[in-house]
Short mmCIF file of C-alpha atoms and ligand atoms in Angstrom, two decimals:
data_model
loop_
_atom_site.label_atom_id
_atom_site.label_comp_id
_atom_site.label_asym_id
_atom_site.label_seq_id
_atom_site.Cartn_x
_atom_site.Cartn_y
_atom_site.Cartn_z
CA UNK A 27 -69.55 23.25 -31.90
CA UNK A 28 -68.72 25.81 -34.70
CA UNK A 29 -66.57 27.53 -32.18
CA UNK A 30 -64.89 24.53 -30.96
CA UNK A 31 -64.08 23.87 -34.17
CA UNK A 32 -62.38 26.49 -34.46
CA UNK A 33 -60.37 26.88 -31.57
CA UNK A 34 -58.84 23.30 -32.29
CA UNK A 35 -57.61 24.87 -35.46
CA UNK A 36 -55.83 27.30 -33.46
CA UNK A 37 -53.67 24.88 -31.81
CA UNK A 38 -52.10 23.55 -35.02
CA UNK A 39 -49.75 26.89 -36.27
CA UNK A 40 -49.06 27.37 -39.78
CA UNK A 41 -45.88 24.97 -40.06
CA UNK A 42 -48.05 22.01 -39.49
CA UNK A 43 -51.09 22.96 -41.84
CA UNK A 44 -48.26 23.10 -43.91
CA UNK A 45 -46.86 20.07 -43.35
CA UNK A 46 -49.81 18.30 -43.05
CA UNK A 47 -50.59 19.27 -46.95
CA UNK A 48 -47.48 17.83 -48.17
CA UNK A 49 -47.75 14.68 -46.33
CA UNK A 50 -50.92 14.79 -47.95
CA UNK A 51 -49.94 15.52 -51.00
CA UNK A 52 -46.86 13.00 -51.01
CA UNK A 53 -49.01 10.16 -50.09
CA UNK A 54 -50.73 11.22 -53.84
CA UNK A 55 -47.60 11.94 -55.61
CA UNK A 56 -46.58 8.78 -54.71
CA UNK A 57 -49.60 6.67 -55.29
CA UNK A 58 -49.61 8.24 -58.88
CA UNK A 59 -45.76 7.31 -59.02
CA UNK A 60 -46.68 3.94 -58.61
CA UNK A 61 -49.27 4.18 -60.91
CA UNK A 62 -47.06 5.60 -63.49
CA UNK A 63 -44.72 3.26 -63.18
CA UNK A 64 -42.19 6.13 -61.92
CA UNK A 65 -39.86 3.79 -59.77
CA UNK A 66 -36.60 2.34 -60.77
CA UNK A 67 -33.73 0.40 -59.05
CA UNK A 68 -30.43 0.99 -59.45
CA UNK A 69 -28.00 -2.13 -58.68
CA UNK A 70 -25.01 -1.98 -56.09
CA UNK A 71 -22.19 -4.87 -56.32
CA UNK A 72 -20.75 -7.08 -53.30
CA UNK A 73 -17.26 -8.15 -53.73
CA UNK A 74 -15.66 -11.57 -52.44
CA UNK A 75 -13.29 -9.84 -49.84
CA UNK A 76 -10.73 -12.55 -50.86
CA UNK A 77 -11.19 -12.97 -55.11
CA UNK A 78 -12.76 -9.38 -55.99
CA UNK A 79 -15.01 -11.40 -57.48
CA UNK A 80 -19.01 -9.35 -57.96
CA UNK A 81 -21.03 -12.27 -56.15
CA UNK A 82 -23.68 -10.50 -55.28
CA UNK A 83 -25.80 -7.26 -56.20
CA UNK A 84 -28.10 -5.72 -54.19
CA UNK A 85 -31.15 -3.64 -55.80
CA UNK A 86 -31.97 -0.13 -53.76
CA UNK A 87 -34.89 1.66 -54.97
CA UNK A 88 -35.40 5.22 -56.85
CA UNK A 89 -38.12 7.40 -57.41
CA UNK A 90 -37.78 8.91 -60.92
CA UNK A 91 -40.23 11.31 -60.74
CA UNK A 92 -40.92 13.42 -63.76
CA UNK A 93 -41.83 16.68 -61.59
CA UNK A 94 -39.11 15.99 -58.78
CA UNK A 95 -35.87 14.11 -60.46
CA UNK A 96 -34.42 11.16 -58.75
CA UNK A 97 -35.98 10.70 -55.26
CA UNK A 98 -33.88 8.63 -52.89
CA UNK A 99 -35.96 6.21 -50.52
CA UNK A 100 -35.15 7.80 -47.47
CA UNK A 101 -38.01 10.59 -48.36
CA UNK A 102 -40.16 8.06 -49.54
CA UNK A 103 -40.08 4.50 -47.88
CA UNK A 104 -41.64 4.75 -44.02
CA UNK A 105 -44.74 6.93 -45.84
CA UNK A 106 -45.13 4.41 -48.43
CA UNK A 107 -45.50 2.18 -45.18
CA UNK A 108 -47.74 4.50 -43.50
CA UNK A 109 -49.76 4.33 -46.48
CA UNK A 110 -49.98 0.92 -46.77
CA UNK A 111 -48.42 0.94 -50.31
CA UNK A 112 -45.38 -0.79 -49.57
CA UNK A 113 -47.10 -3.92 -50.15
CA UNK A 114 -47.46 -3.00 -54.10
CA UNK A 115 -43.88 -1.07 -54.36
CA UNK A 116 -42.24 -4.27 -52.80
CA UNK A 117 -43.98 -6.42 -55.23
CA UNK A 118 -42.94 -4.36 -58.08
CA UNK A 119 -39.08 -4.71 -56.09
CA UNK A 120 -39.36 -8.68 -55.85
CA UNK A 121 -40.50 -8.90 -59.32
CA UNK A 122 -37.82 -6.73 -60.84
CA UNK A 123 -34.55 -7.73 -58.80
CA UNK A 124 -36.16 -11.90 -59.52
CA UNK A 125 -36.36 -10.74 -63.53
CA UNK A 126 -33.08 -9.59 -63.18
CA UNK A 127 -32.13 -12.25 -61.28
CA UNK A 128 -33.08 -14.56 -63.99
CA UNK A 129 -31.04 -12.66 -66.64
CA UNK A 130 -27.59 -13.27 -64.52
CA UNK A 131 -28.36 -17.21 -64.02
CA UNK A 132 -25.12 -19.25 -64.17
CA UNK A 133 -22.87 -16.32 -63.13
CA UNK A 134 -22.63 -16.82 -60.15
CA UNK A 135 -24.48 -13.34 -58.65
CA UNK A 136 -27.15 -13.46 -56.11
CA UNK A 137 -29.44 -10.29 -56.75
CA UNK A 138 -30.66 -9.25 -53.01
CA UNK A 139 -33.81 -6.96 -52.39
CA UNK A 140 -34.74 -5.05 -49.61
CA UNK A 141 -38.08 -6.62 -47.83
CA UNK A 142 -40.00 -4.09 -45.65
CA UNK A 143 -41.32 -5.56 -42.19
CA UNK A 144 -45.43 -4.91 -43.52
CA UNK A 145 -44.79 -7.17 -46.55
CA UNK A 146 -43.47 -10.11 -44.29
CA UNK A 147 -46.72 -10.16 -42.23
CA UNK A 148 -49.05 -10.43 -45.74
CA UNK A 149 -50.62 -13.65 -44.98
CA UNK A 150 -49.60 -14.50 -48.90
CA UNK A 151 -46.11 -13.09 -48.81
CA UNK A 152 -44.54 -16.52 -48.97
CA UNK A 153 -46.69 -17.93 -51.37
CA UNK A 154 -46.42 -14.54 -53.96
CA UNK A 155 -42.69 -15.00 -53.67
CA UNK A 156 -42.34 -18.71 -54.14
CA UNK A 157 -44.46 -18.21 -56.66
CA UNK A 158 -42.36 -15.70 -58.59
CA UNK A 159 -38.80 -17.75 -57.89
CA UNK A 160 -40.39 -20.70 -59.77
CA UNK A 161 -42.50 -18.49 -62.71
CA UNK A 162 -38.78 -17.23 -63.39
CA UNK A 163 -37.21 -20.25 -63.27
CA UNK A 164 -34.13 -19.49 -60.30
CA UNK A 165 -32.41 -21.65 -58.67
CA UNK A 166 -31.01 -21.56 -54.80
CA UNK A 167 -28.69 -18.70 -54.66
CA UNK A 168 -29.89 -16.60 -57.11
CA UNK A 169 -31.71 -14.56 -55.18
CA UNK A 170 -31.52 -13.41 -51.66
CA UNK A 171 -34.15 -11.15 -49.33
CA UNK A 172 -32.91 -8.24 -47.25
CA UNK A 173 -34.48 -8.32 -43.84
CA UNK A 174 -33.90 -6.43 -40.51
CA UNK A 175 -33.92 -7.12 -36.89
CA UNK A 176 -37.20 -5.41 -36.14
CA UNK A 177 -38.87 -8.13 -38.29
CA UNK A 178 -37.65 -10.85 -36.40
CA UNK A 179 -38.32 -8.95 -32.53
CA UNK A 180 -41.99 -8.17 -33.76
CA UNK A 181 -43.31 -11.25 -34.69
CA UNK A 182 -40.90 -13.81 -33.81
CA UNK A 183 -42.04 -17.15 -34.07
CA UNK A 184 -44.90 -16.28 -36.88
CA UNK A 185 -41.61 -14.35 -39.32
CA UNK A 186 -39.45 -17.74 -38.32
CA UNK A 187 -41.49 -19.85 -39.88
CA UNK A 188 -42.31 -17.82 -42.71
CA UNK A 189 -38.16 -17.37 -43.62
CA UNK A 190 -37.46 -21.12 -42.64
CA UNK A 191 -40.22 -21.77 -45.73
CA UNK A 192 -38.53 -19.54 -48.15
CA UNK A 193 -35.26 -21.19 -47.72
CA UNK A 194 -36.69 -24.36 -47.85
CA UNK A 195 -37.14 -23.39 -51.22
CA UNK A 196 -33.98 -21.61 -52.43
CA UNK A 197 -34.68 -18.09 -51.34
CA UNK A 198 -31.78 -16.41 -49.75
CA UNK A 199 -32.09 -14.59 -45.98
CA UNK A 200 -30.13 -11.70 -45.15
CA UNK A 201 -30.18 -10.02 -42.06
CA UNK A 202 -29.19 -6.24 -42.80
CA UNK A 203 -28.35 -3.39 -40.39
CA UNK A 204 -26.82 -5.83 -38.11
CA UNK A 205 -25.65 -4.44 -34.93
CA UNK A 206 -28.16 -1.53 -34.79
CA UNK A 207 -31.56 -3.79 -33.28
CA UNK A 208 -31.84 -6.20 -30.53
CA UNK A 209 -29.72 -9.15 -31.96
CA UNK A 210 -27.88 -11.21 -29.88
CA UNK A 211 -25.71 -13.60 -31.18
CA UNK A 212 -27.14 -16.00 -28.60
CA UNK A 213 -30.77 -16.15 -30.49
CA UNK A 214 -29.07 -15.98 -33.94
CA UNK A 215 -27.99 -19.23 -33.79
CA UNK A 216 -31.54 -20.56 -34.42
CA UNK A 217 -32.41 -17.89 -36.92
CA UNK A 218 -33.54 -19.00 -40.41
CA UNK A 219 -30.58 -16.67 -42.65
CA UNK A 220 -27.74 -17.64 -44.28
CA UNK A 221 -26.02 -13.94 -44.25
CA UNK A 222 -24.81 -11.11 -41.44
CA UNK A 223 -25.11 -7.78 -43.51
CA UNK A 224 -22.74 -5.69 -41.04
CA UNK A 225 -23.89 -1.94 -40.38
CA UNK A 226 -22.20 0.69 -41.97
CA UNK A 227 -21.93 2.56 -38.76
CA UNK A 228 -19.34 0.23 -37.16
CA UNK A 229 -17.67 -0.04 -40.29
CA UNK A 230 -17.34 3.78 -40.34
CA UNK A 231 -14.48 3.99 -37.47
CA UNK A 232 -12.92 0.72 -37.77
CA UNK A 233 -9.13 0.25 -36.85
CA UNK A 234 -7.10 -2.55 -35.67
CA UNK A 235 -6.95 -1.33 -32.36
CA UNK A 236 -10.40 0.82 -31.27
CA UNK A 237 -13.53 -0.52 -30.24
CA UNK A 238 -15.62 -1.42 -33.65
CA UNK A 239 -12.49 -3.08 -34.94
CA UNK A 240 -12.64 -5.55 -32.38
CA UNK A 241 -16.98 -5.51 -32.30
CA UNK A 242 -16.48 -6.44 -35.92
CA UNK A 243 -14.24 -9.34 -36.03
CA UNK A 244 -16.09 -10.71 -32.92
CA UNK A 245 -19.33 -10.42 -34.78
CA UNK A 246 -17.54 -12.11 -38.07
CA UNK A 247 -15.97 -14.96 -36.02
CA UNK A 248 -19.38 -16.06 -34.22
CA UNK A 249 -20.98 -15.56 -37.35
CA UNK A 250 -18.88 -17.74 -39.36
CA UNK A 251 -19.16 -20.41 -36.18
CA UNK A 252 -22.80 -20.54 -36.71
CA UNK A 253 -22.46 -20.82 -40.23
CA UNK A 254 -23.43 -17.60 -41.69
CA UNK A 255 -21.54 -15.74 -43.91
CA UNK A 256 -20.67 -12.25 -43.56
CA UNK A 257 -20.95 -9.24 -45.80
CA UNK A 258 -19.63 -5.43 -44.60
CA UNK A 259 -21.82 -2.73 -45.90
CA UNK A 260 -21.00 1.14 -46.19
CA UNK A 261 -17.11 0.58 -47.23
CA UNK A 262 -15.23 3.32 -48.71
CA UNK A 263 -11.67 3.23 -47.74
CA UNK A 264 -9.22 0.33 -48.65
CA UNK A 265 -7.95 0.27 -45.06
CA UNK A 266 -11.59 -0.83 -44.16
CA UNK A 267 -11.68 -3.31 -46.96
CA UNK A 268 -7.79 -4.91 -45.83
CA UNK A 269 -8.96 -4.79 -42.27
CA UNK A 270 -12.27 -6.66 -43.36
CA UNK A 271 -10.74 -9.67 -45.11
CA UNK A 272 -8.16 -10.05 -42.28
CA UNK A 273 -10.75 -10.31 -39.97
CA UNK A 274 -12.67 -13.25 -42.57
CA UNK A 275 -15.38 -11.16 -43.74
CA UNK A 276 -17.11 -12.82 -47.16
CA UNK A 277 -18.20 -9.91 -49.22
CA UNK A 278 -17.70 -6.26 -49.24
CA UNK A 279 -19.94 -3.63 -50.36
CA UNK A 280 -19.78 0.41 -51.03
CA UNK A 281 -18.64 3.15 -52.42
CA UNK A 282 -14.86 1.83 -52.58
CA UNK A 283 -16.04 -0.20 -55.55
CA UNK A 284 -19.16 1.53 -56.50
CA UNK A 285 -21.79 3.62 -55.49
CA UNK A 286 -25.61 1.94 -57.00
CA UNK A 287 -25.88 2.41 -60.22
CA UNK A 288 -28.38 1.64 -63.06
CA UNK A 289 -28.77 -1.32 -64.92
CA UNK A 290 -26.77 -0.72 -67.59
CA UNK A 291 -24.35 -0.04 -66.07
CA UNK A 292 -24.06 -2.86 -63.72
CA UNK A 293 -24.06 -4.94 -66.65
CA UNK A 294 -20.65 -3.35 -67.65
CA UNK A 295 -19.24 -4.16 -64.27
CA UNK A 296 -20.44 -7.63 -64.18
P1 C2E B 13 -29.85 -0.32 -46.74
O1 C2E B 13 -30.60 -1.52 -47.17
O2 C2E B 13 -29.04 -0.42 -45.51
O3 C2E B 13 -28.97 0.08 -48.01
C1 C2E B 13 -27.68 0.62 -47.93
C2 C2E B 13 -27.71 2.11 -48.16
O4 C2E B 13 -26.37 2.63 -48.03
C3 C2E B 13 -28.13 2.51 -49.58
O5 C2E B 13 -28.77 3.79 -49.50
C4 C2E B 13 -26.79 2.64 -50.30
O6 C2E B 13 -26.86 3.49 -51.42
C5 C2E B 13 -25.95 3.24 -49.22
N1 C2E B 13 -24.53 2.93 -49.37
C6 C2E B 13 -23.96 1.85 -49.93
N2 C2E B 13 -22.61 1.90 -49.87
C7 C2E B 13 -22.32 3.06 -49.23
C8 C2E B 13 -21.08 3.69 -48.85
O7 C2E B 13 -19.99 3.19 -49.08
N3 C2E B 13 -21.19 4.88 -48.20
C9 C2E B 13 -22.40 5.46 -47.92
N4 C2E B 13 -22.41 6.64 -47.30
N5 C2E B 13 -23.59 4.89 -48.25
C10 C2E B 13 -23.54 3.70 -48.90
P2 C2E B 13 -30.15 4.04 -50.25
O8 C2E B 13 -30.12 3.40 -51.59
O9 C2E B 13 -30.44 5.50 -50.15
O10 C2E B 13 -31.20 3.23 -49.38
C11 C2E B 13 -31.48 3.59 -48.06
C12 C2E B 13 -32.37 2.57 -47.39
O11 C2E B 13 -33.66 2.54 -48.01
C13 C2E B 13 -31.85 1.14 -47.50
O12 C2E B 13 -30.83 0.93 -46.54
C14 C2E B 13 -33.12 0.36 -47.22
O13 C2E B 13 -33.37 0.29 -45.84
C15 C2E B 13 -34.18 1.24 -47.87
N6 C2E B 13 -34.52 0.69 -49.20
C16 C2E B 13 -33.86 0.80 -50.37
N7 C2E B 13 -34.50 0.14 -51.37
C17 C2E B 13 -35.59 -0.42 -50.79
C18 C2E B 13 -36.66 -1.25 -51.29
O14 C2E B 13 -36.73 -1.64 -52.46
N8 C2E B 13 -37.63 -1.61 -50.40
C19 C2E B 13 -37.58 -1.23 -49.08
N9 C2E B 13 -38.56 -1.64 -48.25
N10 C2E B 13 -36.58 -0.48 -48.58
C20 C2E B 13 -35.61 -0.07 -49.42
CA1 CA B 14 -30.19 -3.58 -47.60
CA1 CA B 15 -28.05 -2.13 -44.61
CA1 CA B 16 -29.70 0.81 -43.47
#
């Protein structure tokens, strides 16, 4: 058995021992990040494609970690999920963006988070949101969850009921990364959302003329048929943003206006 053992450990070469360590040791790092309270958002505005208006802000997450500096959640996210503690980080996110949320009332903003696919299939996910909306005392609009397609093709009729219940009560629905799952606009017409978050990659090449340009203001005109509104994501050029709000988009966001930044800050652009 000893020599089994052994030659099992041959197959894995030294890159993966390695590999297998840091996993390892991320899934701790990032447990005691957690525990340390090491995370932080930072706040990104959406502007009214017609007024320039902020009317919306959408909270990304950071990992400020003392031994690493500012951790992006592209290293971070799909292990927290692995891990299972995307359940407590996305608490920590619904609390935060709702108590910041709170602090903007009246003005108009609706602070959007980023919902992970695990946390929508906690059996108490609705209630622990509902829950926080009324402890903090928001109103419809105030505050809107970011959701993608592969939520709504995993467990569709379970996750419709579940985001028809949290807009019963005031809670915003945003689909993100439209364009890049399964949607068709044939089954979004019964979806419980109220917004189209348009990918950044068709946003990326758009001209009057090509392809995307003409994906885009198809997806923006059935959209606004249905009744949803429409916010572009990823813009950086102002021949994206002029194309855009020909084609009726709502509400731009990107770098064109600003990259995510941290509270403070915000709070100087609002
Ligand atoms: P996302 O929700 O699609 O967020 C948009 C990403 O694009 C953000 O990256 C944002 O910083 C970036 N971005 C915005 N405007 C521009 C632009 O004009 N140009 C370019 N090149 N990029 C732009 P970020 O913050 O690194 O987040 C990456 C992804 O991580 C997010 O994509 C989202 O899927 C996930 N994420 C972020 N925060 C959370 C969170 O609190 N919980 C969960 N579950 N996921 C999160
Ligand atoms: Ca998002
Ligand atoms: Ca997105
Ligand atoms: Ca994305």
């Amino acid at each position: 058995a000893k020599s089994r053992g052994r030659d099992k450990y041959v197959l894995y070469d030294s890159s993966m021992v390695t590999e297998l360590a840091q996993r390892t040791n991320l899934e701790k790092r990032l447990r005691e990040a957690y525990r340390n309270s090491e995370f932080i958002l930072h706040y990104q505005p959406q502007i009214a494609a017609e007024s320039g208006r902020i009317v919306g802000i959408e909270a990304l997450i950071r990992w400020n970690s003392t031994s690493y500096g500012l951790i992006f959640p592209g290293e971070f996210i799909t292990v927290a999920e692995e891990m299972g503690l995307i359940n407590e980080i996305g608490k920590w996110v619904i609390e935060s963006s709702f108590a910041f949320a709170q602090s903007l009332m009246d003005k108009g903003i609706c602070v959007s988070c980023n919902v992970s696919s695990m946390q929508l299939k906690q059996s108490s996910f609705v209630e622990d949101v509902i829950e926080a909306f009324d402890r903090f005392g928001l109103r419809k609009g105030s505050v809107a969850l970011e959701i993608t397609e592969s939520c709504l093709v995993e467990s569709f009729g379970d996750t419709y009921a579940k985001l028809a219940e949290l807009r019963a009560h005031g809670i915003m629905i945003y689909l993100d990364d439209f364009g890049t799952g399964y949607s068709s606009l044939n089954y979004m017409k019964n979806l419980p959302i109220d917004v189209l978050k348009i990918d950044k990659s068709f946003i990326d090449n758009i001209t009057a003329d090509g392809v995307e340009g003409r994906i885009v203001k198809t997806i923006v005109s059935l959209a606004r048929e249905i009744g949803l509104k429409v916010i572009a994501e990823g813009v950086e050029a102002k021949e994206q943003q002029t194309y855009l709000t020909a084609c009726g988009c709502n509400a731009i966001q990107g770098y064109l206006f600003s990259r995510p930044v941290p509270e403070a800050e915000i709070r100087d652009l609002i």
